[in-house]
XYZ file of C-alpha atoms in Angstrom:
737
model
C -0.214 0.128 0.271
C 1.327 3.632 -0.852
C 2.404 5.588 1.728
C 0.937 8.312 0.202
C -2.491 7.652 0.261
C -1.858 6.998 4.434
C -0.208 10.284 4.512
C -2.907 12.128 2.636
C -6.112 10.371 4.224
C -4.552 10.942 7.870
C -3.996 14.591 7.133
C -7.210 14.867 6.095
C -8.567 13.237 9.235
C -6.729 15.886 11.209
C -8.542 18.813 8.807
C -11.652 17.498 9.251
C -11.478 17.545 13.002
C -9.946 20.471 13.638
C -12.297 22.127 11.326
C -15.375 20.758 13.209
C -13.836 21.770 16.928
C -13.450 25.189 15.206
C -17.164 25.195 14.226
C -18.277 23.646 17.434
C -16.863 26.130 19.709
C -18.140 29.007 17.574
C -21.677 27.617 18.049
C -21.452 27.355 21.890
C -20.469 30.956 21.871
C -24.009 31.214 19.799
C -26.533 28.870 21.787
C -26.883 27.244 24.815
C -25.201 24.114 25.524
C -28.929 22.156 25.928
C -29.842 23.666 22.220
C -31.398 20.302 20.414
C -29.276 19.213 17.772
C -29.844 16.137 15.338
C -31.207 14.800 12.351
C -35.188 15.533 11.993
C -37.617 12.839 12.620
C -35.418 9.992 13.641
C -35.522 7.572 16.820
C -31.337 7.077 16.079
C -30.033 10.298 16.994
C -26.722 10.567 14.762
C -26.551 7.351 13.440
C -23.280 6.871 12.720
C -22.166 7.761 16.633
C -25.211 6.220 17.952
C -24.554 2.802 16.080
C -20.977 2.339 16.757
C -20.429 4.058 19.837
C -24.214 3.738 21.627
C -23.717 7.757 22.291
C -27.169 9.581 22.201
C -26.262 13.160 21.090
C -29.560 14.989 21.763
C -27.722 18.489 22.520
C -24.943 21.043 21.972
C -23.343 19.626 24.962
C -23.524 16.022 24.137
C -21.411 16.466 21.036
C -18.562 17.303 23.094
C -18.235 13.549 23.888
C -18.332 11.917 20.449
C -15.656 14.740 19.143
C -13.255 14.402 21.645
C -13.625 10.714 20.722
C -12.880 11.404 17.553
C -9.846 13.603 18.015
C -8.315 10.574 20.090
C -8.963 8.276 17.268
C -6.770 10.506 14.981
C -3.106 8.218 14.638
C 0.173 9.949 14.464
C 1.410 11.515 11.107
C 2.810 9.388 8.631
C 6.829 10.017 8.790
C 9.650 8.645 7.111
C 10.368 6.615 9.900
C 6.883 4.760 9.391
C 6.947 1.337 8.558
C 4.140 -0.723 6.443
C 1.545 -1.418 7.182
C -0.520 2.068 7.538
C -4.071 0.178 7.095
C -4.774 0.424 10.550
C -4.117 3.929 11.572
C -6.042 4.791 8.021
C -8.883 3.139 9.150
C -8.521 5.282 12.641
C -8.464 8.516 10.599
C -10.941 7.589 8.471
C -13.646 6.535 10.818
C -12.401 9.832 13.159
C -12.990 11.900 9.933
C -16.875 10.456 9.649
C -17.446 11.289 13.386
C -16.839 14.845 12.921
C -18.916 14.901 9.412
C -21.796 13.815 11.348
C -21.433 16.408 14.130
C -20.860 18.773 11.222
C -23.857 18.128 9.570
C -25.925 18.544 12.606
C -24.304 21.882 13.162
C -25.681 22.957 9.990
C -29.184 21.539 10.690
C -29.013 23.653 13.955
C -27.718 27.148 12.288
C -29.507 26.587 8.681
C -32.356 24.611 9.327
C -34.077 25.306 5.925
C -31.041 24.387 4.062
C -32.110 20.836 3.675
C -35.562 20.105 1.933
C -37.511 17.143 4.331
C -39.175 15.224 1.794
C -38.335 12.187 -0.890
C -38.656 14.761 -3.805
C -36.686 17.806 -4.957
C -38.308 20.979 -5.445
C -36.770 22.751 -8.535
C -39.041 25.290 -8.684
C -37.836 26.429 -5.165
C -34.442 25.591 -5.897
C -34.203 22.640 -3.317
C -32.391 20.014 -4.465
C -30.713 18.450 -1.441
C -32.474 16.511 0.684
C -30.088 15.791 3.779
C -30.491 12.993 6.014
C -33.551 10.783 5.206
C -36.104 10.563 8.207
C -37.331 7.036 9.542
C -40.003 6.994 7.491
C -38.345 6.813 4.373
C -35.553 4.728 5.601
C -37.755 2.215 6.472
C -39.923 2.344 3.384
C -36.868 2.256 1.474
C -34.686 -0.160 3.460
C -37.130 -2.735 2.988
C -36.090 -2.793 -0.673
C -32.342 -3.703 0.511
C -33.902 -6.362 2.755
C -36.163 -7.944 -0.151
C -33.698 -8.238 -2.783
C -35.273 -5.359 -4.973
C -32.196 -3.027 -4.029
C -29.181 -5.168 -4.025
C -26.994 -2.085 -3.076
C -25.766 1.334 -3.631
C -23.496 3.577 -5.288
C -22.125 6.482 -3.320
C -20.926 9.027 -5.889
C -18.658 11.910 -4.743
C -17.793 14.898 -6.875
C -19.006 15.673 -10.468
C -17.847 13.557 -13.911
C -16.405 15.841 -16.576
C -19.537 16.679 -18.403
C -23.507 15.925 -18.286
C -23.526 12.789 -20.621
C -20.807 11.190 -18.805
C -22.940 11.717 -15.524
C -26.173 10.280 -17.178
C -23.879 7.291 -18.494
C -22.886 6.425 -14.953
C -25.821 7.023 -12.978
C -28.714 5.458 -15.700
C -26.673 2.074 -15.753
C -26.765 2.377 -11.627
C -30.422 2.435 -12.328
C -30.617 -0.574 -14.957
C -28.933 -2.507 -12.220
C -31.297 -1.468 -9.739
C -28.920 0.465 -7.315
C -29.601 3.230 -5.620
C -27.168 5.866 -5.942
C -26.509 8.274 -3.114
C -24.723 11.794 -4.249
C -22.659 14.163 -1.952
C -19.736 16.569 -2.652
C -18.719 18.815 -5.664
C -15.858 19.073 -7.747
C -15.116 22.668 -8.978
C -18.216 23.870 -8.003
C -20.547 21.416 -9.600
C -22.105 18.054 -8.428
C -23.413 14.829 -10.143
C -27.027 15.895 -9.075
C -26.881 19.303 -10.905
C -25.344 17.579 -13.904
C -28.630 14.919 -14.106
C -30.721 17.925 -13.646
C -29.271 19.447 -16.414
C -29.598 16.490 -18.485
C -33.067 16.285 -17.501
C -32.997 13.229 -15.323
C -35.277 13.149 -12.240
C -33.617 12.889 -8.984
C -34.823 12.064 -5.512
C -35.890 8.777 -3.799
C -38.273 7.885 -5.946
C -35.820 7.349 -8.549
C -33.285 5.853 -6.418
C -31.092 8.832 -7.065
C -30.755 10.281 -3.599
C -29.449 14.133 -3.597
C -28.037 13.985 0.102
C -25.644 17.039 -0.351
C -23.123 19.579 -1.837
C -20.472 18.862 0.558
C -18.215 15.907 1.294
C -19.735 15.829 4.933
C -22.936 14.829 3.548
C -21.682 11.583 2.146
C -22.666 10.431 5.893
C -25.978 10.439 5.277
C -25.227 7.200 3.357
C -23.529 5.743 6.311
C -25.993 6.642 8.557
C -28.745 4.853 6.436
C -27.047 1.869 5.974
C -26.424 1.618 9.998
C -29.950 2.207 10.659
C -30.727 -0.431 8.514
C -28.972 -2.900 10.481
C -29.908 -1.462 13.774
C -34.254 -1.506 12.239
C -34.293 -4.701 10.316
C -31.164 -6.658 11.914
C -31.654 -5.929 15.554
C -28.229 -4.845 16.116
C -28.054 -2.953 18.679
C -26.614 0.505 19.251
C -22.844 0.587 20.509
C -22.297 -2.855 19.099
C -19.422 -1.266 16.448
C -18.161 -4.774 15.224
C -21.534 -6.464 14.744
C -22.551 -3.202 12.644
C -19.401 -3.183 10.464
C -19.393 -6.570 9.504
C -23.452 -6.292 9.149
C -22.756 -3.701 6.443
C -19.867 -5.687 5.167
C -22.059 -8.945 4.621
C -25.582 -7.501 3.882
C -25.248 -4.108 2.605
C -23.432 -4.405 -0.887
C -22.329 -0.750 -1.123
C -19.313 1.280 -2.710
C -17.992 4.871 -3.533
C -17.125 6.600 -6.556
C -14.973 9.316 -6.375
C -15.097 11.620 -10.032
C -12.649 14.184 -9.798
C -9.608 15.077 -8.058
C -9.400 13.376 -4.652
C -8.328 15.929 -2.107
C -7.105 15.218 1.682
C -10.936 15.285 2.941
C -12.184 13.195 0.293
C -9.105 10.524 0.903
C -10.079 10.655 4.929
C -13.830 9.745 3.590
C -12.461 7.188 1.312
C -10.929 5.376 4.273
C -13.416 5.582 6.643
C -16.218 3.557 4.288
C -13.276 0.679 4.107
C -14.539 0.190 7.897
C -17.543 -0.680 6.246
C -16.147 -2.728 3.915
C -17.190 -0.085 0.987
C -14.127 -0.052 -1.658
C -13.540 3.381 -3.537
C -13.016 3.298 -7.392
C -11.586 6.595 -8.667
C -11.606 8.267 -12.000
C -8.250 9.840 -11.355
C -4.579 8.566 -10.946
C -4.665 8.400 -6.832
C -2.410 5.876 -4.820
C -4.506 2.644 -4.568
C -4.666 0.099 -2.137
C -5.296 -3.371 -3.586
C -4.632 -6.103 -1.220
C -7.601 -7.555 0.322
C -8.475 -7.398 4.110
C -11.474 -5.118 5.358
C -13.405 -5.332 2.232
C -14.189 -8.183 0.005
C -11.525 -7.506 -2.630
C -9.739 -4.365 -3.155
C -9.730 -1.235 -1.094
C -9.226 1.500 -3.413
C -8.953 1.393 -7.240
C -7.825 4.240 -9.267
C -7.652 5.313 -13.209
C -10.975 3.797 -13.985
C -12.885 4.644 -17.605
C -16.358 6.190 -16.753
C -17.662 3.548 -19.672
C -16.292 0.719 -17.166
C -17.153 2.360 -13.666
C -19.800 0.405 -12.983
C -19.154 -2.753 -13.974
C -15.808 -2.688 -12.358
C -17.512 -1.129 -9.242
C -19.968 -4.096 -8.660
C -17.199 -6.530 -9.350
C -14.914 -5.215 -6.513
C -17.559 -5.061 -4.295
C -18.571 -8.506 -5.082
C -21.629 -7.828 -5.821
C -24.045 -9.700 -8.545
C -26.612 -7.774 -10.423
C -28.946 -8.527 -13.555
C -29.886 -6.226 -16.188
C -33.304 -7.045 -17.572
C -33.188 -6.883 -21.691
C -36.249 -6.239 -22.999
C -36.770 -4.814 -26.391
C -38.345 -1.457 -26.505
C -37.331 1.762 -26.940
C -37.168 3.181 -23.212
C -34.654 1.828 -20.346
C -36.373 -0.715 -17.886
C -35.903 -1.156 -14.506
C -36.822 -0.883 -10.778
C -35.118 2.354 -10.447
C -37.449 4.135 -12.716
C -40.972 2.841 -10.677
C -40.751 6.017 -8.894
C -40.861 8.537 -12.142
C -42.989 10.835 -11.906
C -44.664 12.356 -15.152
C -46.181 15.855 -14.315
C -47.997 18.158 -16.428
C -45.195 19.873 -18.567
C -43.943 16.415 -19.356
C -47.365 14.756 -19.838
C -47.853 13.798 -23.738
C -51.437 11.473 -22.960
C -52.818 9.500 -20.223
C -55.428 6.921 -19.521
C -57.563 6.484 -16.057
C -57.193 8.273 -13.225
C -61.070 9.336 -12.955
C -61.134 10.615 -16.403
C -61.351 7.465 -18.467
C -61.690 4.171 -17.478
C -58.329 2.199 -17.260
C -58.986 -1.420 -16.649
C -56.125 -4.524 -15.838
C -57.452 -8.045 -15.789
C -55.693 -11.140 -16.133
C -57.439 -14.720 -16.796
C -56.204 -18.172 -17.186
C -56.588 -19.574 -20.432
C -56.602 -22.862 -22.191
C -52.940 -23.855 -23.957
C -54.640 -23.764 -27.436
C -56.517 -20.657 -27.074
C -53.782 -18.340 -27.128
C -50.431 -17.744 -28.641
C -47.393 -17.048 -26.742
C -45.578 -13.691 -27.273
C -48.801 -12.308 -28.951
C -49.373 -8.595 -28.251
C -51.782 -6.736 -30.018
C -53.332 -3.431 -29.770
C -56.842 -2.583 -30.761
C -57.889 0.658 -31.320
C -56.213 3.919 -31.561
C -52.088 3.839 -30.409
C -49.858 6.325 -29.248
C -49.116 7.316 -32.624
C -52.710 7.999 -33.396
C -52.759 10.274 -30.881
C -51.591 14.197 -30.528
C -50.130 15.744 -27.512
C -52.892 16.275 -24.519
C -54.866 13.115 -25.735
C -56.969 11.250 -22.890
C -57.992 7.768 -24.427
C -59.989 4.510 -22.314
C -57.651 1.381 -21.723
C -57.998 -2.429 -21.226
C -55.202 -4.518 -20.744
C -56.414 -8.033 -21.330
C -53.934 -10.689 -20.208
C -54.374 -14.177 -20.603
C -51.961 -16.872 -19.610
C -51.805 -20.659 -19.824
C -49.712 -22.889 -18.075
C -49.696 -26.601 -17.267
C -48.982 -25.583 -13.216
C -50.905 -22.590 -13.401
C -53.747 -21.981 -10.935
C -56.887 -20.069 -11.275
C -55.653 -18.506 -7.427
C -52.402 -17.269 -9.138
C -54.596 -14.745 -11.144
C -54.711 -11.939 -8.663
C -50.988 -12.017 -8.123
C -49.737 -11.924 -11.715
C -52.547 -9.117 -12.070
C -50.784 -7.278 -9.424
C -47.451 -7.180 -10.927
C -48.679 -4.738 -13.775
C -48.277 -1.983 -11.285
C -44.845 -2.519 -10.759
C -43.837 -3.714 -14.291
C -45.587 -0.735 -16.505
C -43.830 1.402 -14.029
C -40.701 -0.138 -14.562
C -40.460 1.623 -17.996
C -38.559 4.822 -17.719
C -41.189 7.864 -19.051
C -44.019 5.905 -17.723
C -46.124 6.660 -14.717
C -48.420 3.998 -13.388
C -50.850 4.473 -10.617
C -53.561 2.140 -8.849
C -54.837 -1.294 -10.323
C -57.788 -3.429 -11.196
C -60.400 -0.889 -12.828
C -58.973 1.914 -11.281
C -55.536 2.270 -12.927
C -53.833 5.292 -13.763
C -51.620 5.609 -16.915
C -49.245 8.588 -17.841
C -47.214 8.488 -20.809
C -44.423 11.324 -21.139
C -43.111 13.106 -24.143
C -39.804 11.901 -23.588
C -40.957 8.125 -23.928
C -42.944 8.678 -26.992
C -39.832 10.938 -28.706
C -38.067 7.444 -28.276
C -40.841 5.900 -30.036
C -42.686 4.208 -26.919
C -46.329 2.972 -28.042
C -48.849 0.897 -26.042
C -47.821 -2.379 -27.462
C -44.542 -2.020 -25.487
C -46.901 -2.740 -22.329
C -47.398 -5.755 -23.658
C -44.189 -6.551 -24.551
C -42.811 -6.006 -20.849
C -45.485 -7.917 -19.474
C -45.180 -11.060 -21.833
C -41.147 -11.069 -20.809
C -41.356 -9.908 -17.389
C -44.225 -13.195 -16.719
C -41.657 -15.614 -18.226
C -38.675 -14.366 -16.600
C -40.421 -14.033 -12.971
C -43.067 -17.241 -13.321
C -41.599 -19.159 -15.978
C -42.291 -22.245 -13.485
C -45.755 -22.295 -13.616
C -46.884 -20.607 -17.250
C -46.182 -21.278 -20.651
C -48.004 -19.015 -22.537
C -48.910 -15.221 -22.269
C -50.827 -13.208 -24.695
C -51.536 -9.546 -24.102
C -54.457 -7.255 -26.098
C -54.684 -3.844 -25.257
C -58.213 -2.206 -26.104
C -58.477 1.131 -26.746
C -62.088 1.491 -28.247
C -64.531 2.738 -25.364
C -66.967 -0.234 -26.280
C -64.524 -2.604 -26.345
C -62.979 -1.425 -22.700
C -66.690 -1.257 -21.394
C -66.894 -5.007 -22.063
C -63.558 -6.239 -20.727
C -64.288 -3.999 -17.541
C -67.640 -5.610 -17.177
C -65.789 -9.034 -17.196
C -63.057 -8.181 -15.123
C -65.370 -7.092 -12.100
C -67.093 -9.843 -12.225
C -63.978 -11.921 -11.644
C -62.574 -9.411 -8.977
C -65.879 -9.744 -7.179
C -65.286 -13.574 -7.130
C -61.811 -13.213 -5.818
C -62.707 -11.184 -3.229
C -65.211 -13.636 -2.179
C -62.956 -17.013 -2.278
C -60.106 -15.354 -0.621
C -62.274 -13.292 2.295
C -63.869 -16.862 3.090
C -60.836 -18.848 3.752
C -60.266 -19.405 7.502
C -57.247 -20.948 9.614
C -59.481 -23.718 10.352
C -60.203 -24.898 6.846
C -56.523 -24.595 6.080
C -54.042 -27.459 6.874
C -51.134 -25.618 5.813
C -49.831 -22.169 6.231
C -46.370 -20.753 4.819
C -43.508 -19.308 6.393
C -41.677 -16.323 5.188
C -38.139 -15.970 5.993
C -37.616 -13.170 2.913
C -36.458 -10.730 5.815
C -34.148 -12.933 7.767
C -31.249 -11.370 5.677
C -31.709 -8.532 8.031
C -33.486 -9.751 10.909
C -31.940 -13.399 10.984
C -34.056 -14.925 14.069
C -37.495 -13.442 12.729
C -39.760 -15.908 11.150
C -43.186 -15.039 9.850
C -45.732 -17.409 9.267
C -48.698 -16.523 6.848
C -52.125 -18.020 7.436
C -55.472 -17.405 5.753
C -56.521 -14.892 8.370
C -53.202 -13.458 9.278
C -51.431 -12.013 6.366
C -47.624 -11.464 6.341
C -46.763 -8.211 8.694
C -45.075 -6.488 5.685
C -48.456 -6.452 3.826
C -46.776 -7.668 0.891
C -47.674 -11.369 1.257
C -50.976 -12.782 2.153
C -51.613 -16.892 2.057
C -52.768 -17.082 -1.880
C -49.300 -15.335 -2.573
C -47.039 -17.692 -0.550
C -48.647 -20.553 -1.987
C -47.882 -18.977 -5.570
C -44.150 -17.886 -4.474
C -43.900 -21.966 -3.388
C -45.250 -22.928 -6.717
C -42.981 -20.419 -8.575
C -39.676 -21.354 -6.109
C -39.656 -24.356 -4.493
C -36.375 -23.555 -2.483
C -37.558 -19.769 -1.776
C -38.399 -18.178 1.526
C -42.100 -19.135 1.006
C -42.389 -22.817 2.655
C -45.358 -25.048 3.652
C -46.168 -25.581 6.953
C -47.861 -28.351 8.530
C -50.017 -26.327 11.189
C -50.436 -29.778 13.394
C -52.098 -30.075 16.458
C -54.055 -26.851 17.572
C -52.545 -26.239 20.888
C -54.624 -23.103 21.645
C -57.577 -21.843 19.602
C -57.984 -18.679 21.020
C -54.495 -17.672 21.174
C -53.323 -19.235 18.211
C -50.673 -21.948 18.607
C -49.670 -24.976 16.542
C -47.520 -27.649 17.119
C -46.575 -27.993 13.485
C -45.708 -23.985 13.378
C -43.855 -24.253 16.468
C -41.553 -26.699 15.495
C -40.928 -25.054 12.001
C -39.908 -21.925 13.949
C -37.693 -23.306 16.229
C -35.591 -24.872 13.361
C -35.351 -21.664 11.327
C -34.947 -19.235 14.236
C -32.018 -21.635 15.170
C -33.587 -22.226 18.568
C -33.826 -18.425 19.075
C -37.946 -18.714 19.160
C -39.498 -21.449 20.107
C -43.200 -20.564 19.920
C -45.382 -17.830 19.459
C -49.100 -17.144 19.140
C -50.896 -15.604 15.926
C -53.371 -14.088 17.578
C -52.247 -12.100 20.675
C -50.085 -9.458 21.269
C -50.193 -9.901 24.991
C -49.069 -13.617 25.066
C -45.878 -14.976 23.428
C -46.875 -13.012 19.940
C -45.232 -13.747 16.921
C -41.646 -12.142 16.149
C -41.231 -8.802 14.432
C -38.834 -7.677 11.861
C -38.242 -3.932 10.545
C -40.872 -4.438 7.819
C -43.912 -4.472 9.338
C -46.476 -2.273 8.266
C -48.018 -1.315 11.356
C -47.140 -1.859 15.114
C -50.216 -2.614 17.852
C -49.212 -1.873 21.818
C -51.198 -2.654 24.870
C -52.582 0.661 26.391
C -53.306 -0.666 29.780
C -55.134 2.359 31.254
C -57.430 2.054 28.589
C -57.668 -1.534 28.804
C -57.423 -1.796 25.182
C -54.860 -1.492 22.221
C -53.338 0.964 19.812
C -51.999 0.698 16.554
C -49.835 3.011 14.376
C -48.747 2.603 10.698
C -44.642 3.437 9.473
C -46.375 6.664 7.669
C -47.076 8.155 10.809
C -44.933 10.510 12.318
C -46.532 11.685 15.346
C -46.696 10.874 19.009
C -48.986 7.940 20.007
C -50.783 6.805 23.667
C -48.060 4.224 24.071
C -45.460 6.903 24.341
C -43.435 5.698 21.313
C -43.363 6.548 17.855
C -43.597 3.945 15.153
C -39.804 4.476 14.672
C -39.225 3.914 18.325
C -41.504 0.893 18.487
C -39.606 -0.565 15.690
C -36.154 -0.011 16.798
C -37.456 -1.524 20.271
C -38.864 -4.897 19.127
C -38.224 -5.023 15.233
C -35.137 -7.211 15.159
C -37.039 -10.517 15.234
C -38.016 -10.735 18.624
C -41.095 -11.866 20.578
C -41.868 -8.632 22.288
C -44.978 -9.618 24.602
C -47.241 -6.293 24.562
C -46.169 -5.537 20.896
C -46.676 -6.967 17.535
C -45.969 -5.979 14.071
C -48.831 -6.934 11.630
C -49.978 -5.581 8.201
C -52.800 -2.848 7.554
C -55.158 -5.431 6.455
C -54.809 -7.776 8.992
C -56.627 -5.270 11.473
C -59.714 -5.841 9.596
C -59.536 -10.056 9.086
C -61.440 -11.723 11.865
C -58.551 -13.461 13.610
C -56.851 -9.911 14.616
C -56.088 -10.281 18.314
C -58.830 -12.903 18.886
C -56.817 -13.803 22.134
C -56.788 -10.498 23.497
C -60.683 -9.693 22.501
C -60.194 -8.908 19.040
C -60.853 -5.810 17.163
C -62.961 -4.271 20.030
C -60.130 -3.938 22.045
C -58.889 -1.188 19.203
C -58.971 2.176 20.766
C -56.597 4.221 19.021
C -55.167 4.526 15.498
C -53.833 7.375 13.533
C -56.548 9.108 11.801
C -55.244 8.286 8.078
C -55.144 4.640 8.935
C -58.538 4.819 9.762
C -60.103 6.322 7.255
C -57.887 4.410 4.750
C -59.428 1.308 6.200
C -62.785 3.076 6.974
C -65.078 0.844 4.892
C -63.956 -2.332 6.096
C -64.020 -0.947 9.962
C -67.678 -0.207 9.472
C -68.316 -3.669 7.893
C -66.101 -5.510 10.672
C -68.204 -3.266 13.473
C -71.196 -4.094 12.421
C -70.517 -8.094 12.507
C -69.085 -7.689 15.650
C -72.402 -5.696 16.826
C -71.071 -1.985 16.923
C -71.911 -0.719 14.017
C -70.324 2.330 14.487
C -67.132 0.987 15.930
C -65.024 3.049 13.618
C -66.010 6.512 15.092
C -65.468 5.070 18.716
C -61.512 4.693 18.145
C -59.825 7.719 19.054
C -57.147 8.956 16.694
C -54.311 12.114 16.946
C -57.055 14.696 16.577
C -58.333 13.426 20.309
C -55.367 12.907 21.970
C -51.809 11.448 22.031
C -52.104 9.993 25.462
C -53.982 7.596 27.254
C -55.143 10.208 29.639
C -56.391 12.662 26.869
C -58.322 9.958 25.101
C -59.944 8.073 28.068
C -62.681 10.731 28.260
C -63.481 10.459 24.490
C -63.365 6.556 24.981
C -66.106 6.862 27.789
C -68.057 9.294 26.237
C -68.215 7.092 23.054
C -68.959 3.818 25.513
C -66.128 1.754 23.828
C -66.863 -1.723 23.981
C -63.090 -2.144 25.449
C -63.670 -0.361 28.740
C -66.264 -3.026 29.596
C -64.150 -6.055 28.770
C -62.104 -8.417 30.948
C -59.122 -6.838 32.285
C -56.427 -6.950 29.292
C -53.730 -8.285 31.409
C -54.636 -10.510 34.863
């Protein structure tokens, strides 16, 4: 390893720590020592410092301890008398620099609270392009993608490319490989983000191109995101720095691309990232660190050509990615799912309340359809002019010896993602309330409606080849044809809903496991039954059945439920046996229908968390999109941090939003009649189904008896409301006794 790289990184560490010490002293002269500091809307304080050192930085005074720690980490300067190796001191200097960067960014939030735009999307009109630290809602929403594999890793890009076209070349190739791109730092006064915006590329969390900030210090937000994922989804405890760093090396596939001249501060940041197992690849002639050791392969690689940057980066990190090659004129991949087609970009659209747009997938006889046949019946994009609206029905016919009628809605649901994966096309909704917007840019590239059928055919074969043999797609755009297909579809929707909703746990002898999240929470085992959907909200019993048929060795395995040990709490001998084995003995049993007695394990992917409210003799639930206070005294993010690492936590349990209105929801604790509080947004989302369940339970106005944040966020505040409404929980047997 070159002595020069050690010299530069260690010098950079000294420069950074000294600079932040100066900023801190200045802040103490301006603000009181007890002034609150931190990143907005997070339960993880300053997450790199909190995760590695276990120090909660909540006030200006609290900064003293980690700043002093950073100073002590700085090694002696490299001198002629020093001998190889330099890697240990290099890593210490890098870590000191990163701690200082996090403190520097906290000071920025204090002194210039409007510098960052607290959103998932940039606001170009207001000139707000820097998003800063992701809050916990964003982190959990996006972190799930690292759990389920839809985001295989992230590229942290610092600096800027030589020109706009090169910036687009690199970033769009990462998008095609489904990676996130975390951007920070400037080079000669410009950044990759500004180059992308100039090139007409949408940036923001929704397109996986995240503009953290214009300075090298804002690169700390990428590492904070990674460490929070380890704590939120993996259950790693704050202060357990060895496990945090090893977890990131083994599970978070990330790397750094340094574009432009690498100064001492950049060198220190790169050295710091090596602690995580994240290598750095540069496009300039910098000293390299090629021997393996901390990183999977090389640590620092120089002189990488721009056209080779993406492929070389994934190779050095040991990351396996795939690129979907589909014969359409637009780019295609999960990174485009969050693109927005706004008014100024819009060429034409269908659905969205303006016209009818329906999606319907039907099982067909093998000889009745022709594989790969895609037909547009009616006007296509070339027949339309800018600003047009049109009706559309996407009729998908699928045949296969292993295909079952139960799989229809599962494949049909994929249309939302797959159409969104087309660059320049936006899809919202499902079934007969879909909405598709086509951008001018897509039309300029030659996009037609037939391309939707091409994508569906290709991806259905790619993702479901074990259960289907033929796919035929017909897109109708004549009003009379759309009306006819919509009538057929609505009849099928009704039949499907009745089939699923009428299933019970008693009727099925086979449940299904879901161990998808074990990559982040090793002891978590989710069991999905007809009346207990997966806590992430993405999998119901039918989905797991289909998943097993598609991939018999995958995360969804059949479980013979076996002897019913407790029909009220929902405990089954076969499930216990499977859970004990799948958790490697960490969990020996749990109950499906209780949060009081040995509840099911929970991981950070859960859509909602229910908790006991003893003073109200009831329970509450809160979903991840709600960021406010709750009557149990903890926000969603705090709750998830406390019990979301794969533990069974009596008094709390994770669940899907839909599970709230399933008949077995908390049956062992009194069921839905125990529900005394939930956020208003969740209550409105579930209102129609809550009305139906309330009527079945003898309380037709139950939904309006449940308190929300407009009533109060403490047990004391909501109790008078519950008493006034005569909430049934108040007259039920004690919840704990």
